[in-house]
mmCIF file with all atom_site columns, C-alpha atoms in Angstrom:
data_model
loop_
_atom_site.group_PDB
_atom_site.id
_atom_site.type_symbol
_atom_site.label_atom_id
_atom_site.label_alt_id
_atom_site.label_comp_id
_atom_site.label_asym_id
_atom_site.label_entity_id
_atom_site.label_seq_id
_atom_site.pdbx_PDB_ins_code
_atom_site.Cartn_x
_atom_site.Cartn_y
_atom_site.Cartn_z
_atom_site.occupancy
_atom_site.B_iso_or_equiv
_atom_site.pdbx_formal_charge
_atom_site.auth_seq_id
_atom_site.auth_comp_id
_atom_site.auth_asym_id
_atom_site.auth_atom_id
_atom_site.pdbx_PDB_model_num
ATOM 1   C CA . MET A 1 1   ? 16.960  -7.635  20.841 1.00 76.00 ? 1   MET A CA 1
ATOM 2   C CA . LYS A 1 2   ? 14.689  -9.569  18.515 1.00 87.00 ? 2   LYS A CA 1
ATOM 3   C CA . LYS A 1 3   ? 15.790  -10.981 15.175 1.00 95.00 ? 3   LYS A CA 1
ATOM 4   C CA . ILE A 1 4   ? 12.998  -9.972  12.808 1.00 98.00 ? 4   ILE A CA 1
ATOM 5   C CA . LEU A 1 5   ? 12.404  -10.998 9.212  1.00 98.00 ? 5   LEU A CA 1
ATOM 6   C CA . THR A 1 6   ? 10.311  -8.422  7.357  1.00 99.00 ? 6   THR A CA 1
ATOM 7   C CA . ALA A 1 7   ? 8.835   -9.419  4.000  1.00 99.00 ? 7   ALA A CA 1
ATOM 8   C CA . ILE A 1 8   ? 7.156   -7.011  1.596  1.00 99.00 ? 8   ILE A CA 1
ATOM 9   C CA . THR A 1 9   ? 4.968   -8.446  -1.148 1.00 99.00 ? 9   THR A CA 1
ATOM 10  C CA . GLY A 1 10  ? 3.115   -6.707  -3.967 1.00 98.00 ? 10  GLY A CA 1
ATOM 11  C CA . ALA A 1 11  ? -0.076  -5.722  -2.164 1.00 98.00 ? 11  ALA A CA 1
ATOM 12  C CA . SER A 1 12  ? -1.014  -2.086  -1.773 1.00 98.00 ? 12  SER A CA 1
ATOM 13  C CA . GLY A 1 13  ? 0.069   -0.696  1.590  1.00 98.00 ? 13  GLY A CA 1
ATOM 14  C CA . ALA A 1 14  ? 3.714   0.300   1.166  1.00 98.00 ? 14  ALA A CA 1
ATOM 15  C CA . LEU A 1 15  ? 3.385   2.882   3.939  1.00 98.00 ? 15  LEU A CA 1
ATOM 16  C CA . TYR A 1 16  ? 2.676   0.079   6.424  1.00 98.00 ? 16  TYR A CA 1
ATOM 17  C CA . ALA A 1 17  ? 5.950   -1.607  5.479  1.00 98.00 ? 17  ALA A CA 1
ATOM 18  C CA . LYS A 1 18  ? 7.951   1.625   5.658  1.00 98.00 ? 18  LYS A CA 1
ATOM 19  C CA . LYS A 1 19  ? 6.636   2.538   9.095  1.00 98.00 ? 19  LYS A CA 1
ATOM 20  C CA . PHE A 1 20  ? 7.150   -0.973  10.436 1.00 98.00 ? 20  PHE A CA 1
ATOM 21  C CA . ILE A 1 21  ? 10.756  -1.090  9.217  1.00 98.00 ? 21  ILE A CA 1
ATOM 22  C CA . GLU A 1 22  ? 11.484  2.331   10.714 1.00 98.00 ? 22  GLU A CA 1
ATOM 23  C CA . ILE A 1 23  ? 9.969   1.547   14.102 1.00 96.00 ? 23  ILE A CA 1
ATOM 24  C CA . ILE A 1 24  ? 11.635  -1.853  14.416 1.00 97.00 ? 24  ILE A CA 1
ATOM 25  C CA . ASN A 1 25  ? 14.960  -0.176  13.648 1.00 97.00 ? 25  ASN A CA 1
ATOM 26  C CA . ASN A 1 26  ? 14.325  2.614   16.151 1.00 96.00 ? 26  ASN A CA 1
ATOM 27  C CA . PHE A 1 27  ? 13.683  -0.010  18.822 1.00 95.00 ? 27  PHE A CA 1
ATOM 28  C CA . GLY A 1 28  ? 17.120  -1.498  18.095 1.00 96.00 ? 28  GLY A CA 1
ATOM 29  C CA . ASN A 1 29  ? 16.090  -4.848  16.631 1.00 96.00 ? 29  ASN A CA 1
ATOM 30  C CA . GLN A 1 30  ? 18.072  -6.774  14.045 1.00 97.00 ? 30  GLN A CA 1
ATOM 31  C CA . GLN A 1 31  ? 16.077  -6.896  10.818 1.00 98.00 ? 31  GLN A CA 1
ATOM 32  C CA . THR A 1 32  ? 16.394  -8.760  7.539  1.00 98.00 ? 32  THR A CA 1
ATOM 33  C CA . ILE A 1 33  ? 14.221  -7.338  4.762  1.00 98.00 ? 33  ILE A CA 1
ATOM 34  C CA . ILE A 1 34  ? 13.054  -9.273  1.708  1.00 98.00 ? 34  ILE A CA 1
ATOM 35  C CA . ILE A 1 35  ? 11.105  -7.440  -0.987 1.00 98.00 ? 35  ILE A CA 1
ATOM 36  C CA . SER A 1 36  ? 9.377   -9.263  -3.825 1.00 98.00 ? 36  SER A CA 1
ATOM 37  C CA . ASN A 1 37  ? 9.714   -7.814  -7.313 1.00 97.00 ? 37  ASN A CA 1
ATOM 38  C CA . PRO A 1 38  ? 6.057   -6.688  -7.336 1.00 98.00 ? 38  PRO A CA 1
ATOM 39  C CA . GLY A 1 39  ? 6.677   -5.283  -3.855 1.00 98.00 ? 39  GLY A CA 1
ATOM 40  C CA . LYS A 1 40  ? 9.426   -3.052  -5.253 1.00 97.00 ? 40  LYS A CA 1
ATOM 41  C CA . GLU A 1 41  ? 7.025   -1.779  -7.886 1.00 97.00 ? 41  GLU A CA 1
ATOM 42  C CA . VAL A 1 42  ? 4.423   -0.935  -5.238 1.00 98.00 ? 42  VAL A CA 1
ATOM 43  C CA . LEU A 1 43  ? 7.012   0.863   -3.089 1.00 98.00 ? 43  LEU A CA 1
ATOM 44  C CA . LYS A 1 44  ? 8.010   2.886   -6.123 1.00 97.00 ? 44  LYS A CA 1
ATOM 45  C CA . HIS A 1 45  ? 4.402   3.686   -7.044 1.00 98.00 ? 45  HIS A CA 1
ATOM 46  C CA . GLU A 1 46  ? 3.045   4.456   -3.566 1.00 98.00 ? 46  GLU A CA 1
ATOM 47  C CA . LEU A 1 47  ? 6.052   6.038   -1.816 1.00 97.00 ? 47  LEU A CA 1
ATOM 48  C CA . SER A 1 48  ? 8.597   7.382   -4.294 1.00 96.00 ? 48  SER A CA 1
ATOM 49  C CA . SER A 1 49  ? 9.374   7.020   -7.978 1.00 95.00 ? 49  SER A CA 1
ATOM 50  C CA . LYS A 1 50  ? 13.035  7.085   -6.905 1.00 96.00 ? 50  LYS A CA 1
ATOM 51  C CA . PHE A 1 51  ? 12.775  3.801   -4.995 1.00 96.00 ? 51  PHE A CA 1
ATOM 52  C CA . PRO A 1 52  ? 15.487  1.584   -6.561 1.00 95.00 ? 52  PRO A CA 1
ATOM 53  C CA . GLU A 1 53  ? 15.365  -2.043  -7.697 1.00 89.00 ? 53  GLU A CA 1
ATOM 54  C CA . ASN A 1 54  ? 18.938  -3.096  -6.892 1.00 91.00 ? 54  ASN A CA 1
ATOM 55  C CA . ASN A 1 55  ? 19.367  -4.327  -3.307 1.00 89.00 ? 55  ASN A CA 1
ATOM 56  C CA . ASP A 1 56  ? 22.565  -2.364  -2.649 1.00 89.00 ? 56  ASP A CA 1
ATOM 57  C CA . LYS A 1 57  ? 20.813  0.780   -3.813 1.00 95.00 ? 57  LYS A CA 1
ATOM 58  C CA . ILE A 1 58  ? 17.719  -0.123  -1.789 1.00 96.00 ? 58  ILE A CA 1
ATOM 59  C CA . PHE A 1 59  ? 19.819  -0.312  1.380  1.00 95.00 ? 59  PHE A CA 1
ATOM 60  C CA . LYS A 1 60  ? 21.411  3.058   0.626  1.00 96.00 ? 60  LYS A CA 1
ATOM 61  C CA . TYR A 1 61  ? 18.043  4.605   -0.185 1.00 97.00 ? 61  TYR A CA 1
ATOM 62  C CA . ILE A 1 62  ? 16.386  3.310   2.992  1.00 97.00 ? 62  ILE A CA 1
ATOM 63  C CA . ILE A 1 63  ? 19.103  4.523   5.352  1.00 95.00 ? 63  ILE A CA 1
ATOM 64  C CA . GLU A 1 64  ? 19.254  7.927   3.657  1.00 96.00 ? 64  GLU A CA 1
ATOM 65  C CA . GLU A 1 65  ? 15.569  8.612   3.009  1.00 97.00 ? 65  GLU A CA 1
ATOM 66  C CA . TRP A 1 66  ? 13.797  6.801   5.852  1.00 98.00 ? 66  TRP A CA 1
ATOM 67  C CA . ASN A 1 67  ? 14.056  7.197   9.625  1.00 97.00 ? 67  ASN A CA 1
ATOM 68  C CA . ILE A 1 68  ? 16.784  4.593   10.190 1.00 98.00 ? 68  ILE A CA 1
ATOM 69  C CA . PRO A 1 69  ? 19.085  5.519   13.123 1.00 98.00 ? 69  PRO A CA 1
ATOM 70  C CA . ASN A 1 70  ? 20.689  2.039   13.262 1.00 97.00 ? 70  ASN A CA 1
ATOM 71  C CA . PRO A 1 71  ? 21.636  1.075   9.681  1.00 97.00 ? 71  PRO A CA 1
ATOM 72  C CA . ASP A 1 72  ? 23.994  -1.635  10.934 1.00 98.00 ? 72  ASP A CA 1
ATOM 73  C CA . LEU A 1 73  ? 20.940  -3.584  12.134 1.00 98.00 ? 73  LEU A CA 1
ATOM 74  C CA . ILE A 1 74  ? 19.434  -3.874  8.635  1.00 97.00 ? 74  ILE A CA 1
ATOM 75  C CA . THR A 1 75  ? 20.198  -6.479  5.969  1.00 96.00 ? 75  THR A CA 1
ATOM 76  C CA . ILE A 1 76  ? 18.523  -6.677  2.564  1.00 96.00 ? 76  ILE A CA 1
ATOM 77  C CA . ALA A 1 77  ? 18.176  -10.232 1.221  1.00 96.00 ? 77  ALA A CA 1
ATOM 78  C CA . GLU A 1 78  ? 17.647  -11.082 -2.453 1.00 96.00 ? 78  GLU A CA 1
ATOM 79  C CA . VAL A 1 79  ? 14.168  -12.482 -3.004 1.00 97.00 ? 79  VAL A CA 1
ATOM 80  C CA . ASP A 1 80  ? 15.440  -15.013 -5.570 1.00 95.00 ? 80  ASP A CA 1
ATOM 81  C CA . LYS A 1 81  ? 18.429  -16.300 -3.552 1.00 93.00 ? 81  LYS A CA 1
ATOM 82  C CA . PHE A 1 82  ? 17.593  -19.542 -1.768 1.00 93.00 ? 82  PHE A CA 1
ATOM 83  C CA . ASN A 1 83  ? 21.042  -19.762 -0.156 1.00 92.00 ? 83  ASN A CA 1
ATOM 84  C CA . ALA A 1 84  ? 20.269  -16.862 2.218  1.00 92.00 ? 84  ALA A CA 1
ATOM 85  C CA . SER A 1 85  ? 20.232  -17.484 5.970  1.00 92.00 ? 85  SER A CA 1
ATOM 86  C CA . ALA A 1 86  ? 16.440  -17.052 6.035  1.00 94.00 ? 86  ALA A CA 1
ATOM 87  C CA . ALA A 1 87  ? 16.110  -20.230 3.954  1.00 94.00 ? 87  ALA A CA 1
ATOM 88  C CA . SER A 1 88  ? 17.531  -22.423 6.722  1.00 93.00 ? 88  SER A CA 1
ATOM 89  C CA . GLY A 1 89  ? 15.942  -23.486 9.967  1.00 93.00 ? 89  GLY A CA 1
ATOM 90  C CA . SER A 1 90  ? 19.354  -23.426 11.645 1.00 92.00 ? 90  SER A CA 1
ATOM 91  C CA . ASN A 1 91  ? 19.391  -19.627 11.372 1.00 90.00 ? 91  ASN A CA 1
ATOM 92  C CA . ALA A 1 92  ? 15.698  -18.736 11.474 1.00 91.00 ? 92  ALA A CA 1
ATOM 93  C CA . ALA A 1 93  ? 14.542  -15.361 12.741 1.00 95.00 ? 93  ALA A CA 1
ATOM 94  C CA . ASP A 1 94  ? 12.613  -14.999 15.988 1.00 96.00 ? 94  ASP A CA 1
ATOM 95  C CA . VAL A 1 95  ? 9.592   -13.688 14.111 1.00 98.00 ? 95  VAL A CA 1
ATOM 96  C CA . MET A 1 96  ? 8.518   -13.090 10.521 1.00 98.00 ? 96  MET A CA 1
ATOM 97  C CA . VAL A 1 97  ? 6.182   -10.283 9.484  1.00 99.00 ? 97  VAL A CA 1
ATOM 98  C CA . VAL A 1 98  ? 4.749   -10.141 5.958  1.00 99.00 ? 98  VAL A CA 1
ATOM 99  C CA . ILE A 1 99  ? 3.572   -6.560  5.533  1.00 99.00 ? 99  ILE A CA 1
ATOM 100 C CA . PRO A 1 100 ? 1.631   -6.149  3.330  1.00 99.00 ? 100 PRO A CA 1
ATOM 101 C CA . CYS A 1 101 ? 0.696   -9.637  2.170  1.00 99.00 ? 101 CYS A CA 1
ATOM 102 C CA . THR A 1 102 ? -0.934  -10.406 -1.174 1.00 99.00 ? 102 THR A CA 1
ATOM 103 C CA . MET A 1 103 ? -3.617  -13.045 -1.482 1.00 99.00 ? 103 MET A CA 1
ATOM 104 C CA . GLY A 1 104 ? -1.343  -14.882 -3.904 1.00 98.00 ? 104 GLY A CA 1
ATOM 105 C CA . SER A 1 105 ? 1.378   -15.041 -1.252 1.00 99.00 ? 105 SER A CA 1
ATOM 106 C CA . ALA A 1 106 ? -1.149  -16.189 1.345  1.00 99.00 ? 106 ALA A CA 1
ATOM 107 C CA . ALA A 1 107 ? -2.292  -18.955 -1.009 1.00 98.00 ? 107 ALA A CA 1
ATOM 108 C CA . ARG A 1 108 ? 1.253   -20.209 -1.553 1.00 98.00 ? 108 ARG A CA 1
ATOM 109 C CA . PHE A 1 109 ? 1.978   -19.977 2.176  1.00 99.00 ? 109 PHE A CA 1
ATOM 110 C CA . ALA A 1 110 ? -1.107  -22.090 2.895  1.00 98.00 ? 110 ALA A CA 1
ATOM 111 C CA . GLN A 1 111 ? -0.052  -24.767 0.398  1.00 97.00 ? 111 GLN A CA 1
ATOM 112 C CA . GLY A 1 112 ? 3.629   -24.881 1.364  1.00 96.00 ? 112 GLY A CA 1
ATOM 113 C CA . VAL A 1 113 ? 4.761   -23.653 -2.054 1.00 97.00 ? 113 VAL A CA 1
ATOM 114 C CA . SER A 1 114 ? 8.184   -21.969 -2.158 1.00 97.00 ? 114 SER A CA 1
ATOM 115 C CA . THR A 1 115 ? 8.856   -20.043 -5.368 1.00 97.00 ? 115 THR A CA 1
ATOM 116 C CA . ASN A 1 116 ? 11.004  -17.343 -3.755 1.00 98.00 ? 116 ASN A CA 1
ATOM 117 C CA . LEU A 1 117 ? 12.873  -16.587 -0.529 1.00 98.00 ? 117 LEU A CA 1
ATOM 118 C CA . ILE A 1 118 ? 9.835   -15.027 1.149  1.00 98.00 ? 118 ILE A CA 1
ATOM 119 C CA . GLU A 1 119 ? 7.811   -18.199 0.689  1.00 98.00 ? 119 GLU A CA 1
ATOM 120 C CA . ARG A 1 120 ? 10.722  -20.443 1.670  1.00 98.00 ? 120 ARG A CA 1
ATOM 121 C CA . ALA A 1 121 ? 11.344  -18.373 4.802  1.00 98.00 ? 121 ALA A CA 1
ATOM 122 C CA . PHE A 1 122 ? 7.659   -18.640 5.717  1.00 98.00 ? 122 PHE A CA 1
ATOM 123 C CA . ASP A 1 123 ? 7.849   -22.425 5.338  1.00 98.00 ? 123 ASP A CA 1
ATOM 124 C CA . VAL A 1 124 ? 10.960  -22.476 7.537  1.00 97.00 ? 124 VAL A CA 1
ATOM 125 C CA . MET A 1 125 ? 9.299   -20.397 10.240 1.00 98.00 ? 125 MET A CA 1
ATOM 126 C CA . LEU A 1 126 ? 6.326   -22.768 10.352 1.00 97.00 ? 126 LEU A CA 1
ATOM 127 C CA . LYS A 1 127 ? 8.435   -25.904 10.620 1.00 97.00 ? 127 LYS A CA 1
ATOM 128 C CA . GLU A 1 128 ? 10.589  -24.311 13.318 1.00 97.00 ? 128 GLU A CA 1
ATOM 129 C CA . LYS A 1 129 ? 7.464   -23.303 15.287 1.00 97.00 ? 129 LYS A CA 1
ATOM 130 C CA . LYS A 1 130 ? 8.396   -19.615 15.128 1.00 97.00 ? 130 LYS A CA 1
ATOM 131 C CA . LYS A 1 131 ? 5.992   -16.685 15.290 1.00 98.00 ? 131 LYS A CA 1
ATOM 132 C CA . VAL A 1 132 ? 4.628   -15.476 11.958 1.00 99.00 ? 132 VAL A CA 1
ATOM 133 C CA . ILE A 1 133 ? 2.416   -12.449 11.338 1.00 99.00 ? 133 ILE A CA 1
ATOM 134 C CA . ILE A 1 134 ? 0.838   -11.562 8.017  1.00 99.00 ? 134 ILE A CA 1
ATOM 135 C CA . VAL A 1 135 ? -0.911  -8.306  7.124  1.00 99.00 ? 135 VAL A CA 1
ATOM 136 C CA . PRO A 1 136 ? -3.226  -9.180  4.219  1.00 99.00 ? 136 PRO A CA 1
ATOM 137 C CA . ARG A 1 137 ? -4.475  -6.297  2.080  1.00 97.00 ? 137 ARG A CA 1
ATOM 138 C CA . GLU A 1 138 ? -7.293  -7.095  -0.309 1.00 97.00 ? 138 GLU A CA 1
ATOM 139 C CA . THR A 1 139 ? -10.963 -6.227  -0.697 1.00 96.00 ? 139 THR A CA 1
ATOM 140 C CA . PRO A 1 140 ? -13.419 -7.757  -1.190 1.00 98.00 ? 140 PRO A CA 1
ATOM 141 C CA . LEU A 1 141 ? -12.376 -11.255 -0.181 1.00 98.00 ? 141 LEU A CA 1
ATOM 142 C CA . ASN A 1 142 ? -13.566 -14.319 -2.058 1.00 98.00 ? 142 ASN A CA 1
ATOM 143 C CA . GLN A 1 143 ? -14.066 -17.791 -0.615 1.00 99.00 ? 143 GLN A CA 1
ATOM 144 C CA . ILE A 1 144 ? -10.593 -18.943 -1.680 1.00 98.00 ? 144 ILE A CA 1
ATOM 145 C CA . HIS A 1 145 ? -8.999  -16.006 0.149  1.00 99.00 ? 145 HIS A CA 1
ATOM 146 C CA . LEU A 1 146 ? -10.995 -16.748 3.287  1.00 98.00 ? 146 LEU A CA 1
ATOM 147 C CA . GLU A 1 147 ? -10.221 -20.471 3.197  1.00 99.00 ? 147 GLU A CA 1
ATOM 148 C CA . ASN A 1 148 ? -6.498  -19.779 2.826  1.00 99.00 ? 148 ASN A CA 1
ATOM 149 C CA . LEU A 1 149 ? -6.511  -17.288 5.698  1.00 99.00 ? 149 LEU A CA 1
ATOM 150 C CA . LEU A 1 150 ? -8.462  -19.735 7.872  1.00 99.00 ? 150 LEU A CA 1
ATOM 151 C CA . LYS A 1 151 ? -5.935  -22.476 7.118  1.00 99.00 ? 151 LYS A CA 1
ATOM 152 C CA . LEU A 1 152 ? -3.048  -20.175 8.013  1.00 99.00 ? 152 LEU A CA 1
ATOM 153 C CA . SER A 1 153 ? -4.770  -19.162 11.235 1.00 99.00 ? 153 SER A CA 1
ATOM 154 C CA . ARG A 1 154 ? -5.209  -22.824 12.165 1.00 99.00 ? 154 ARG A CA 1
ATOM 155 C CA . LEU A 1 155 ? -1.488  -23.299 11.521 1.00 98.00 ? 155 LEU A CA 1
ATOM 156 C CA . GLY A 1 156 ? -0.768  -20.664 14.155 1.00 98.00 ? 156 GLY A CA 1
ATOM 157 C CA . VAL A 1 157 ? -0.173  -17.657 11.929 1.00 99.00 ? 157 VAL A CA 1
ATOM 158 C CA . ASP A 1 158 ? -1.269  -14.308 13.388 1.00 99.00 ? 158 ASP A CA 1
ATOM 159 C CA . ILE A 1 159 ? -3.451  -12.550 10.823 1.00 99.00 ? 159 ILE A CA 1
ATOM 160 C CA . ILE A 1 160 ? -3.679  -8.781  11.215 1.00 98.00 ? 160 ILE A CA 1
ATOM 161 C CA . PRO A 1 161 ? -5.650  -7.454  8.243  1.00 98.00 ? 161 PRO A CA 1
ATOM 162 C CA . ALA A 1 162 ? -4.919  -3.938  7.025  1.00 97.00 ? 162 ALA A CA 1
ATOM 163 C CA . MET A 1 163 ? -8.099  -2.621  8.646  1.00 96.00 ? 163 MET A CA 1
ATOM 164 C CA . PRO A 1 164 ? -7.277  0.570   10.564 1.00 92.00 ? 164 PRO A CA 1
ATOM 165 C CA . ALA A 1 165 ? -9.696  1.818   13.224 1.00 91.00 ? 165 ALA A CA 1
ATOM 166 C CA . PHE A 1 166 ? -11.101 5.328   13.548 1.00 93.00 ? 166 PHE A CA 1
ATOM 167 C CA . TYR A 1 167 ? -11.878 5.653   17.270 1.00 90.00 ? 167 TYR A CA 1
ATOM 168 C CA . GLN A 1 168 ? -8.488  7.314   17.772 1.00 88.00 ? 168 GLN A CA 1
ATOM 169 C CA . LYS A 1 169 ? -9.664  10.073  15.391 1.00 91.00 ? 169 LYS A CA 1
ATOM 170 C CA . PRO A 1 170 ? -6.843  9.842   12.838 1.00 93.00 ? 170 PRO A CA 1
ATOM 171 C CA . ALA A 1 171 ? -5.936  13.176  11.266 1.00 94.00 ? 171 ALA A CA 1
ATOM 172 C CA . SER A 1 172 ? -3.910  11.753  8.396  1.00 95.00 ? 172 SER A CA 1
ATOM 173 C CA . ILE A 1 173 ? -3.114  8.663   6.356  1.00 95.00 ? 173 ILE A CA 1
ATOM 174 C CA . SER A 1 174 ? 0.040   8.391   8.448  1.00 94.00 ? 174 SER A CA 1
ATOM 175 C CA . ASN A 1 175 ? -2.094  8.106   11.598 1.00 94.00 ? 175 ASN A CA 1
ATOM 176 C CA . LEU A 1 176 ? -4.050  5.251   10.019 1.00 94.00 ? 176 LEU A CA 1
ATOM 177 C CA . ALA A 1 177 ? -0.793  3.456   9.256  1.00 95.00 ? 177 ALA A CA 1
ATOM 178 C CA . ASP A 1 178 ? 0.371   4.078   12.832 1.00 94.00 ? 178 ASP A CA 1
ATOM 179 C CA . PHE A 1 179 ? -2.659  2.201   14.152 1.00 94.00 ? 179 PHE A CA 1
ATOM 180 C CA . LEU A 1 180 ? -2.067  -0.837  11.967 1.00 96.00 ? 180 LEU A CA 1
ATOM 181 C CA . VAL A 1 181 ? 1.663   -0.980  12.689 1.00 96.00 ? 181 VAL A CA 1
ATOM 182 C CA . GLY A 1 182 ? 0.939   -0.511  16.379 1.00 95.00 ? 182 GLY A CA 1
ATOM 183 C CA . ARG A 1 183 ? -1.298  -3.579  16.347 1.00 96.00 ? 183 ARG A CA 1
ATOM 184 C CA . VAL A 1 184 ? 1.516   -5.590  14.764 1.00 97.00 ? 184 VAL A CA 1
ATOM 185 C CA . LEU A 1 185 ? 3.951   -4.369  17.429 1.00 96.00 ? 185 LEU A CA 1
ATOM 186 C CA . GLU A 1 186 ? 1.542   -5.446  20.165 1.00 96.00 ? 186 GLU A CA 1
ATOM 187 C CA . HIS A 1 187 ? 1.557   -8.981  18.780 1.00 96.00 ? 187 HIS A CA 1
ATOM 188 C CA . LEU A 1 188 ? 5.351   -8.846  18.964 1.00 96.00 ? 188 LEU A CA 1
ATOM 189 C CA . GLY A 1 189 ? 5.214   -7.823  22.620 1.00 94.00 ? 189 GLY A CA 1
ATOM 190 C CA . ILE A 1 190 ? 6.644   -4.375  21.852 1.00 92.00 ? 190 ILE A CA 1
ATOM 191 C CA . ASN A 1 191 ? 5.233   -1.399  23.764 1.00 91.00 ? 191 ASN A CA 1
ATOM 192 C CA . HIS A 1 192 ? 4.607   1.733   21.732 1.00 92.00 ? 192 HIS A CA 1
ATOM 193 C CA . SER A 1 193 ? 2.837   5.092   21.690 1.00 87.00 ? 193 SER A CA 1
ATOM 194 C CA . LEU A 1 194 ? 1.797   5.145   18.035 1.00 89.00 ? 194 LEU A CA 1
ATOM 195 C CA . TYR A 1 195 ? -1.861  5.687   18.863 1.00 89.00 ? 195 TYR A CA 1
ATOM 196 C CA . LYS A 1 196 ? -4.094  6.275   21.865 1.00 84.00 ? 196 LYS A CA 1
ATOM 197 C CA . LYS A 1 197 ? -5.513  2.977   23.023 1.00 84.00 ? 197 LYS A CA 1
ATOM 198 C CA . TRP A 1 198 ? -9.235  2.602   23.591 1.00 83.00 ? 198 TRP A CA 1
ATOM 199 C CA . ASN A 1 199 ? -10.186 3.408   27.173 1.00 80.00 ? 199 ASN A CA 1
ATOM 200 C CA . GLY A 1 200 ? -13.944 3.238   27.021 1.00 76.00 ? 200 GLY A CA 1
ATOM 201 C CA . SER A 1 201 ? -16.471 5.629   25.554 1.00 66.00 ? 201 SER A CA 1
ATOM 202 C CA . LYS A 1 202 ? -16.422 9.078   27.168 1.00 57.00 ? 202 LYS A CA 1
#
């Protein structure tokens, strides 16, 4: 069982976060979820207008409305609470996934700025030499974006841009999200059947 920290920032791509949370839970991994305030707004806009803002209500909503067979494995942490376990290296997760990741978050990650628990947890993961994956979602990218992503890559961060492929002939938006989430799972060493892997041109 992996101890996974899932962070959701305010970039478009809420479906990626939902699918990742569901699949990690279905695989029986312990998961702490931190959602930025803009992230909550995006979840509400892109997934459901009923998505709540209060963390207790978020937990209830997720376990009732999403595919969460193991609710006891999920914890919701307050984004503004720096006394959470994710803020300390003595209780760091095995891996952190920021899905989706705004360019603003990437910039603060690259500079070591901690204005909320997501950014503090990222800083902790780096100093503890733990695995970190970010899923940036922005287009087009300017030079500042690229420089920040390059710096993060040089620091050992896995960067998996929200760039779904089409060789698997996706039939829906959900299939596109499956591909992206599947790529994240592969970098976590988790086998899956979310999409048909490329096996050469027929």
